[in-house]
Amino acid sequence: MSEGLHGGELEWVVAKRHRVSVDRLTSFANTVSPIIPRSVYDLREQFRRLYLYAPRDAVDVRASIASYYGVHANDVLLGAGSTELIHLFFQAIAPAHVVIPVPTYSEYASAAQRWGCRTTLVPMTSDFQLDLPAIRRAVTPRTRAIILCNPNNPTGRFYRRNTMDALVRLADRSGATLLVDEAYLCFVNARHAFSMSRSATRHNVVVVDSLSKLSGAPSLRLGWMVARPTLLRRLGKLKVPGTIGNLALWMTPGLLRDRGHQRHVRSLIARERAYLERQLQRIPGLTVFPSDCNFILLRLQRPGIDADRLFERMAERRLVIRAAGNIPGLDRHFFRVTVRTHPDNVKLVTALRALLP
Ligand SMILES: Cc1ncc(COP(=O)(O)O)c(C=O)c1O
């Protein structure tokens, strides 16, 4: 049943199929923060202003995002979720050739196809590291972009500085743009997390990030891109005006200033990820791939059950996991679970233990 679906749709499909309210489900497929920050609840005070249209330049919000990264407001473009910006990027460079290391977030290949870009998918190594020599071989004089997700969805791997520097050099040398999607950076341990946004103003680098994951509220729809103003002006001309709502704009500056919430989320994720990894490693036939962020990729090698079947069995228990067989570079044995609060994670472990004794 999860075949061909975007991870973000799964809760609705399970709720309909099992005739239950979506509120009765616990989703380990949805990859947002399990804790809702104060800035989301504060939005209630703004409801009286909902009659207002959002300001189109949203310069204050761009300035607050810029100061979060240490760049200038003109280096920031807003979109209705990072999805809109990812699509705009492919639209702007189409019909160019792009290189995408896989497995990764499947929206990149979908967007490339939608806008008529030619795509080379470069498989990662068997332990899901980037195969840099293979990426270098795939980049030709016609390549306009290399697309990377850091940390990577669905593997959870965070590529370190030397890997990213090598890719920036490759982009600068070849004239291709390195697009780095940092949607899950907010969950990486602060000791080794770093953003490529500063490089975006000096090199052929574009960074996209999203309000969805840290806010735990993807319904609000806001994403941003950090890049050179020349590229942003091109994308800005293609962008449909009026796609961004006030609710997302109102909460963003507060959320980015709220370092306490950011630390709280990071430490909860680190603690609970360690708990889940320990517990899941004990389940026979399950391979746990080490993760640096808020989800874990798993491989199920047991007779009579693959990830799709496991998805069905979990859904009967009102738990939603992400079977990952439809992600290029993976197969029907892979699935992904999101790190949630401790009581939810205990539910997940208990159900998996029962189904995979
Ligand atoms: C890696 C990655 N980037 C971007 C997105 C899209 O996020 P949004 O459009 O809500 O900003 C997702 C959603 O799951 C994602 O996994």
Tab-separated table of C-alpha atoms and ligand atoms in Angstrom:
chain	number	residue	atom	x	y	z
A	1	MET	CA	0.000	0.000	0.000
A	2	SER	CA	2.891	2.407	0.622
A	3	GLU	CA	4.150	1.835	-2.985
A	4	GLY	CA	4.557	5.044	-4.936
A	5	LEU	CA	3.506	7.330	-2.103
A	6	HIS	CA	5.434	10.306	-0.790
A	7	GLY	CA	6.290	9.770	2.911
A	8	GLY	CA	4.245	12.843	3.812
A	9	GLU	CA	1.002	11.273	2.571
A	10	LEU	CA	1.126	8.036	4.489
A	11	GLU	CA	-0.822	9.028	7.611
A	12	TRP	CA	-3.836	10.090	5.521
A	13	VAL	CA	-3.782	6.866	3.537
A	14	VAL	CA	-3.510	4.638	6.625
A	15	ALA	CA	-6.270	6.577	8.428
A	16	LYS	CA	-8.619	6.173	5.462
A	17	ARG	CA	-7.817	2.545	4.871
A	18	HIS	CA	-8.244	1.575	8.529
A	19	ARG	CA	-11.198	3.948	9.018
A	20	VAL	CA	-9.634	5.699	11.990
A	21	SER	CA	-9.017	9.338	12.733
A	22	VAL	CA	-5.491	10.435	11.829
A	23	ASP	CA	-5.185	11.505	15.498
A	24	ARG	CA	-5.244	7.847	16.547
A	25	LEU	CA	-2.055	7.113	14.596
A	26	THR	CA	1.545	7.445	15.737
A	27	SER	CA	3.650	8.272	12.738
A	28	PHE	CA	7.246	7.147	12.435
A	29	ALA	CA	7.031	7.978	8.713
A	30	ASN	CA	6.651	11.726	9.157
A	31	THR	CA	10.147	13.153	9.796
A	32	VAL	CA	9.360	16.336	11.726
A	33	SER	CA	10.295	17.227	15.308
A	34	PRO	CA	8.155	15.403	17.871
A	35	ILE	CA	8.064	18.512	20.082
A	36	ILE	CA	6.035	21.543	19.064
A	37	PRO	CA	7.796	24.790	20.058
A	38	ARG	CA	6.217	27.701	21.872
A	39	SER	CA	6.299	29.836	18.711
A	40	VAL	CA	3.661	27.554	17.137
A	41	TYR	CA	1.294	27.936	20.112
A	42	ASP	CA	1.918	31.712	20.167
A	43	LEU	CA	0.335	31.855	16.710
A	44	ARG	CA	-3.097	31.726	18.366
A	45	GLU	CA	-2.574	35.338	19.393
A	46	GLN	CA	-2.174	36.250	15.730
A	47	PHE	CA	-5.443	34.766	14.493
A	48	ARG	CA	-7.136	38.200	14.609
A	49	ARG	CA	-4.674	39.257	11.890
A	50	LEU	CA	-5.527	36.453	9.508
A	51	TYR	CA	-7.472	38.876	7.314
A	52	LEU	CA	-4.116	40.306	6.177
A	53	TYR	CA	-2.223	39.197	3.081
A	54	ALA	CA	1.443	38.445	3.645
A	55	PRO	CA	3.970	41.113	2.596
A	56	ARG	CA	5.526	39.907	-0.651
A	57	ASP	CA	9.118	40.852	0.107
A	58	ALA	CA	8.939	39.611	3.758
A	59	VAL	CA	12.211	41.397	4.330
A	60	ASP	CA	12.094	41.113	8.148
A	61	VAL	CA	11.761	37.349	7.981
A	62	ARG	CA	14.500	37.104	5.357
A	63	ALA	CA	16.697	39.253	7.620
A	64	SER	CA	16.080	36.960	10.598
A	65	ILE	CA	16.938	33.878	8.506
A	66	ALA	CA	20.012	35.693	7.175
A	67	SER	CA	21.240	36.521	10.658
A	68	TYR	CA	20.702	32.893	11.744
A	69	TYR	CA	23.191	31.873	9.022
A	70	GLY	CA	25.440	34.952	9.091
A	71	VAL	CA	24.554	36.046	5.537
A	72	HIS	CA	22.690	39.044	4.048
A	73	ALA	CA	18.885	39.258	3.564
A	74	ASN	CA	19.468	39.533	-0.210
A	75	ASP	CA	21.057	36.062	-0.118
A	76	VAL	CA	17.739	34.551	1.058
A	77	LEU	CA	14.687	33.554	-1.014
A	78	LEU	CA	11.506	32.227	0.622
A	79	GLY	CA	9.210	29.546	-0.743
A	80	ALA	CA	6.085	27.603	0.207
A	81	GLY	CA	8.159	24.880	1.847
A	82	SER	CA	11.573	23.901	0.527
A	83	THR	CA	9.643	21.814	-2.031
A	84	GLU	CA	8.732	24.948	-3.968
A	85	LEU	CA	12.361	26.114	-3.986
A	86	ILE	CA	13.716	22.725	-5.068
A	87	HIS	CA	11.288	22.756	-8.008
A	88	LEU	CA	12.158	26.374	-8.877
A	89	PHE	CA	15.830	25.453	-8.962
A	90	PHE	CA	15.260	22.632	-11.474
A	91	GLN	CA	12.909	24.830	-13.484
A	92	ALA	CA	15.596	27.533	-13.673
A	93	ILE	CA	18.365	25.218	-14.892
A	94	ALA	CA	16.236	22.959	-17.169
A	95	PRO	CA	16.925	21.132	-19.444
A	96	ALA	CA	20.401	20.768	-17.952
A	97	HIS	CA	22.166	17.609	-16.795
A	98	VAL	CA	22.154	16.977	-13.032
A	99	VAL	CA	23.967	14.447	-10.834
A	100	ILE	CA	22.174	12.964	-7.829
A	101	PRO	CA	23.881	10.519	-5.424
A	102	VAL	CA	21.337	7.887	-4.309
A	103	PRO	CA	19.622	6.765	-2.183
A	104	THR	CA	18.300	10.198	-1.294
A	105	TYR	CA	15.092	12.226	-1.046
A	106	SER	CA	13.135	11.215	-4.149
A	107	GLU	CA	11.676	14.681	-4.771
A	108	TYR	CA	14.961	15.754	-6.445
A	109	ALA	CA	14.647	13.158	-9.205
A	110	SER	CA	10.895	13.860	-9.495
A	111	ALA	CA	11.547	17.601	-9.844
A	112	ALA	CA	14.347	16.982	-12.372
A	113	GLN	CA	12.012	14.817	-14.426
A	114	ARG	CA	9.133	17.241	-14.141
A	115	TRP	CA	11.184	20.138	-15.501
A	116	GLY	CA	12.923	18.066	-18.189
A	117	CYS	CA	16.445	17.835	-16.712
A	118	ARG	CA	18.642	14.895	-17.668
A	119	THR	CA	19.615	12.987	-14.539
A	120	THR	CA	22.484	10.695	-13.612
A	121	LEU	CA	21.851	8.803	-10.367
A	122	VAL	CA	25.168	7.837	-8.725
A	123	PRO	CA	24.878	4.937	-6.244
A	124	MET	CA	26.503	5.389	-2.845
A	125	THR	CA	28.875	2.804	-1.408
A	126	SER	CA	27.327	-0.223	0.324
A	127	ASP	CA	27.551	1.540	3.717
A	128	PHE	CA	25.880	4.663	2.269
A	129	GLN	CA	28.925	6.893	2.032
A	130	LEU	CA	29.231	9.178	-0.980
A	131	ASP	CA	31.269	7.605	-3.785
A	132	LEU	CA	33.309	10.722	-4.631
A	133	PRO	CA	35.281	9.183	-7.543
A	134	ALA	CA	31.989	8.023	-9.132
A	135	ILE	CA	30.450	11.494	-8.649
A	136	ARG	CA	33.514	13.082	-10.291
A	137	ARG	CA	33.156	10.686	-13.234
A	138	ALA	CA	29.455	11.496	-13.599
A	139	VAL	CA	30.047	15.265	-13.800
A	140	THR	CA	30.564	16.321	-17.425
A	141	PRO	CA	31.009	19.790	-18.994
A	142	ARG	CA	27.209	19.774	-19.489
A	143	THR	CA	26.417	19.176	-15.799
A	144	ARG	CA	24.679	22.145	-14.193
A	145	ALA	CA	24.051	20.772	-10.708
A	146	ILE	CA	25.015	18.174	-8.113
A	147	ILE	CA	22.204	17.590	-5.626
A	148	LEU	CA	22.967	16.581	-2.077
A	149	CYS	CA	20.947	16.173	1.086
A	150	ASN	CA	22.962	16.696	4.293
A	151	PRO	CA	22.145	14.946	6.550
A	152	ASN	CA	20.817	12.583	3.955
A	153	ASN	CA	17.245	11.365	3.824
A	154	PRO	CA	16.697	8.350	4.135
A	155	THR	CA	20.138	7.179	5.360
A	156	GLY	CA	20.520	9.722	8.180
A	157	ARG	CA	24.208	10.223	7.329
A	158	PHE	CA	25.801	13.628	7.859
A	159	TYR	CA	28.701	14.178	5.473
A	160	ARG	CA	31.700	15.745	7.171
A	161	ARG	CA	33.566	18.893	6.254
A	162	ASN	CA	36.268	17.277	4.068
A	163	THR	CA	33.624	15.545	1.915
A	164	MET	CA	31.680	18.774	1.489
A	165	ASP	CA	34.848	20.735	0.702
A	166	ALA	CA	35.742	18.193	-2.000
A	167	LEU	CA	32.281	18.663	-3.543
A	168	VAL	CA	32.551	22.468	-3.426
A	169	ARG	CA	35.902	22.211	-5.250
A	170	LEU	CA	34.309	19.904	-7.834
A	171	ALA	CA	31.434	22.363	-8.330
A	172	ASP	CA	33.752	25.348	-8.675
A	173	ARG	CA	36.027	23.495	-11.086
A	174	SER	CA	33.252	22.122	-13.282
A	175	GLY	CA	30.951	25.164	-13.239
A	176	ALA	CA	28.107	23.060	-11.790
A	177	THR	CA	26.137	24.288	-8.775
A	178	LEU	CA	26.157	22.195	-5.609
A	179	LEU	CA	22.663	22.236	-4.111
A	180	VAL	CA	22.688	21.171	-0.454
A	181	ASP	CA	19.370	20.416	1.233
A	182	GLU	CA	19.849	20.941	4.994
A	183	ALA	CA	16.267	20.163	6.046
A	184	TYR	CA	17.491	17.839	8.828
A	185	LEU	CA	20.561	19.784	9.975
A	186	CYS	CA	18.592	21.062	12.982
A	187	PHE	CA	18.705	17.521	14.425
A	188	VAL	CA	22.461	16.941	14.085
A	189	ASN	CA	24.606	17.092	17.223
A	190	ALA	CA	25.724	20.738	17.548
A	191	ARG	CA	29.343	19.658	18.149
A	192	HIS	CA	29.834	18.594	14.545
A	193	ALA	CA	26.910	20.231	12.697
A	194	PHE	CA	27.788	22.900	10.139
A	195	SER	CA	25.834	24.635	7.395
A	196	MET	CA	27.133	25.276	3.897
A	197	SER	CA	25.241	28.584	3.756
A	198	ARG	CA	28.350	30.757	4.173
A	199	SER	CA	29.868	28.978	1.147
A	200	ALA	CA	26.702	29.806	-0.789
A	201	THR	CA	27.686	33.450	-1.041
A	202	ARG	CA	31.246	32.713	-2.232
A	203	HIS	CA	31.064	29.488	-4.260
A	204	ASN	CA	28.762	27.608	-6.640
A	205	VAL	CA	26.703	26.470	-3.681
A	206	VAL	CA	22.989	26.769	-2.938
A	207	VAL	CA	21.495	25.784	0.422
A	208	VAL	CA	17.841	24.969	1.026
A	209	ASP	CA	16.262	24.521	4.428
A	210	SER	CA	12.781	24.196	5.799
A	211	LEU	CA	10.648	25.409	8.654
A	212	SER	CA	8.798	22.088	8.601
A	213	LYS	CA	11.203	19.875	10.513
A	214	LEU	CA	12.281	22.052	13.459
A	215	SER	CA	8.799	23.549	13.954
A	216	GLY	CA	7.110	20.149	13.804
A	217	ALA	CA	4.470	22.004	11.766
A	218	PRO	CA	4.860	21.296	8.040
A	219	SER	CA	1.259	22.459	7.550
A	220	LEU	CA	2.579	26.022	7.757
A	221	ARG	CA	4.690	25.695	4.559
A	222	LEU	CA	7.844	27.778	4.612
A	223	GLY	CA	11.265	27.004	3.233
A	224	TRP	CA	14.218	29.158	2.285
A	225	MET	CA	17.143	29.144	-0.062
A	226	VAL	CA	20.514	30.776	0.586
A	227	ALA	CA	22.400	31.576	-2.614
A	228	ARG	CA	24.015	34.368	-4.575
A	229	PRO	CA	21.553	37.208	-5.289
A	230	THR	CA	22.021	36.802	-9.076
A	231	LEU	CA	20.662	33.240	-8.956
A	232	LEU	CA	17.918	34.209	-6.496
A	233	ARG	CA	16.723	36.996	-8.784
A	234	ARG	CA	16.344	34.445	-11.599
A	235	LEU	CA	14.393	32.087	-9.387
A	236	GLY	CA	12.357	34.979	-7.976
A	237	LYS	CA	11.176	35.846	-11.505
A	238	LEU	CA	9.917	32.283	-12.027
A	239	LYS	CA	8.241	32.029	-8.649
A	240	VAL	CA	4.459	32.303	-8.473
A	241	PRO	CA	3.699	35.242	-6.136
A	242	GLY	CA	1.541	34.871	-3.040
A	243	THR	CA	2.352	31.245	-2.176
A	244	ILE	CA	3.577	32.001	1.349
A	245	GLY	CA	1.159	32.497	4.227
A	246	ASN	CA	1.433	34.842	7.181
A	247	LEU	CA	1.301	32.102	9.837
A	248	ALA	CA	4.646	30.690	8.731
A	249	LEU	CA	6.176	34.159	8.414
A	250	TRP	CA	4.992	35.207	11.863
A	251	MET	CA	6.499	32.287	13.690
A	252	THR	CA	9.847	31.943	11.926
A	253	PRO	CA	11.906	34.717	13.610
A	254	GLY	CA	10.843	33.497	17.080
A	255	LEU	CA	11.675	29.888	16.265
A	256	LEU	CA	15.124	30.752	14.905
A	257	ARG	CA	15.908	32.866	17.990
A	258	ASP	CA	14.742	30.098	20.343
A	259	ARG	CA	18.117	28.430	20.964
A	260	GLY	CA	16.683	26.728	24.065
A	261	HIS	CA	14.141	24.841	21.951
A	262	GLN	CA	16.791	23.969	19.368
A	263	ARG	CA	19.071	22.515	22.089
A	264	HIS	CA	16.154	20.657	23.671
A	265	VAL	CA	15.199	19.025	20.341
A	266	ARG	CA	18.810	18.077	19.556
A	267	SER	CA	19.400	16.465	22.936
A	268	LEU	CA	16.074	14.592	22.889
A	269	ILE	CA	16.865	13.243	19.419
A	270	ALA	CA	20.413	12.192	20.402
A	271	ARG	CA	19.179	10.370	23.520
A	272	GLU	CA	16.204	8.700	21.873
A	273	ARG	CA	18.126	7.757	18.728
A	274	ALA	CA	20.677	5.960	20.931
A	275	TYR	CA	17.808	4.183	22.720
A	276	LEU	CA	16.185	3.097	19.449
A	277	GLU	CA	19.473	1.972	17.895
A	278	ARG	CA	20.253	-0.164	20.960
A	279	GLN	CA	16.801	-1.758	21.035
A	280	LEU	CA	16.447	-2.301	17.289
A	281	GLN	CA	19.877	-3.914	17.007
A	282	ARG	CA	18.567	-6.716	19.252
A	283	ILE	CA	15.818	-7.691	16.811
A	284	PRO	CA	16.920	-10.688	14.734
A	285	GLY	CA	17.217	-10.033	11.000
A	286	LEU	CA	17.200	-6.254	11.359
A	287	THR	CA	20.225	-4.207	10.235
A	288	VAL	CA	20.381	-0.739	11.786
A	289	PHE	CA	22.281	1.868	9.762
A	290	PRO	CA	23.947	4.480	11.968
A	291	SER	CA	22.235	7.868	11.768
A	292	ASP	CA	23.252	11.440	12.648
A	293	CYS	CA	19.730	12.900	12.665
A	294	ASN	CA	16.109	12.189	13.592
A	295	PHE	CA	15.401	9.038	11.603
A	296	ILE	CA	16.970	5.632	11.195
A	297	LEU	CA	17.220	3.477	8.085
A	298	LEU	CA	16.723	-0.241	8.660
A	299	ARG	CA	17.037	-3.360	6.546
A	300	LEU	CA	14.795	-6.328	7.241
A	301	GLN	CA	16.125	-9.710	6.184
A	302	ARG	CA	13.614	-12.319	7.351
A	303	PRO	CA	11.720	-15.001	5.451
A	304	GLY	CA	8.077	-14.252	4.647
A	305	ILE	CA	8.149	-10.540	5.441
A	306	ASP	CA	9.468	-7.495	3.615
A	307	ALA	CA	9.141	-3.806	4.468
A	308	ASP	CA	5.778	-3.408	2.692
A	309	ARG	CA	4.307	-6.309	4.641
A	310	LEU	CA	5.753	-4.923	7.860
A	311	PHE	CA	4.202	-1.548	7.016
A	312	GLU	CA	0.782	-3.259	6.743
A	313	ARG	CA	1.215	-5.133	9.998
A	314	MET	CA	2.318	-1.959	11.815
A	315	ALA	CA	-0.591	0.001	10.336
A	316	GLU	CA	-2.993	-2.556	11.862
A	317	ARG	CA	-1.501	-1.438	15.181
A	318	ARG	CA	-2.021	2.248	14.259
A	319	LEU	CA	1.708	2.771	13.789
A	320	VAL	CA	3.027	4.204	10.514
A	321	ILE	CA	6.525	3.439	9.230
A	322	ARG	CA	8.070	4.407	5.894
A	323	ALA	CA	8.685	1.375	3.664
A	324	ALA	CA	11.522	2.610	1.470
A	325	GLY	CA	11.506	0.178	-1.478
A	326	ASN	CA	10.333	2.915	-3.866
A	327	ILE	CA	13.377	5.105	-3.149
A	328	PRO	CA	15.958	4.700	-5.955
A	329	GLY	CA	19.025	2.884	-4.606
A	330	LEU	CA	17.064	0.868	-1.997
A	331	ASP	CA	14.934	-2.278	-2.272
A	332	ARG	CA	11.850	-3.816	-0.669
A	333	HIS	CA	13.793	-4.798	2.458
A	334	PHE	CA	14.432	-1.225	3.611
A	335	PHE	CA	12.296	0.939	5.857
A	336	ARG	CA	12.796	4.137	7.832
A	337	VAL	CA	11.584	5.130	11.275
A	338	THR	CA	11.594	8.593	12.831
A	339	VAL	CA	12.907	9.215	16.333
A	340	ARG	CA	10.045	10.473	18.502
A	341	THR	CA	9.459	10.968	22.236
A	342	HIS	CA	10.348	8.123	24.608
A	343	PRO	CA	6.796	6.760	25.139
A	344	ASP	CA	6.269	6.657	21.351
A	345	ASN	CA	9.643	4.999	20.765
A	346	VAL	CA	8.792	2.344	23.345
A	347	LYS	CA	5.561	1.659	21.399
A	348	LEU	CA	7.591	1.247	18.216
A	349	VAL	CA	10.085	-1.149	19.770
A	350	THR	CA	7.332	-3.180	21.437
A	351	ALA	CA	5.428	-3.573	18.166
A	352	LEU	CA	8.514	-4.493	16.153
A	353	ARG	CA	9.565	-7.048	18.775
A	354	ALA	CA	6.109	-8.609	18.659
A	355	LEU	CA	6.036	-8.783	14.853
A	356	LEU	CA	9.668	-9.886	14.496
A	357	PRO	CA	10.185	-12.259	17.454
B	1	LIG	C1	15.233	16.128	2.551
B	1	LIG	C2	13.949	16.864	2.459
B	1	LIG	N1	13.946	18.069	1.908
B	1	LIG	C3	12.811	18.771	1.791
B	1	LIG	C4	11.605	18.259	2.217
B	1	LIG	C5	10.352	19.058	2.000
B	1	LIG	O1	10.072	19.839	3.081
B	1	LIG	P1	9.115	21.114	3.012
B	1	LIG	O2	8.591	21.290	1.629
B	1	LIG	O3	8.061	20.853	4.017
B	1	LIG	O4	10.010	22.262	3.405
B	1	LIG	C6	11.562	17.016	2.811
B	1	LIG	C7	10.275	16.463	3.278
B	1	LIG	O5	10.130	15.373	3.728
B	1	LIG	C8	12.771	16.291	2.925
B	1	LIG	O6	12.788	15.071	3.462
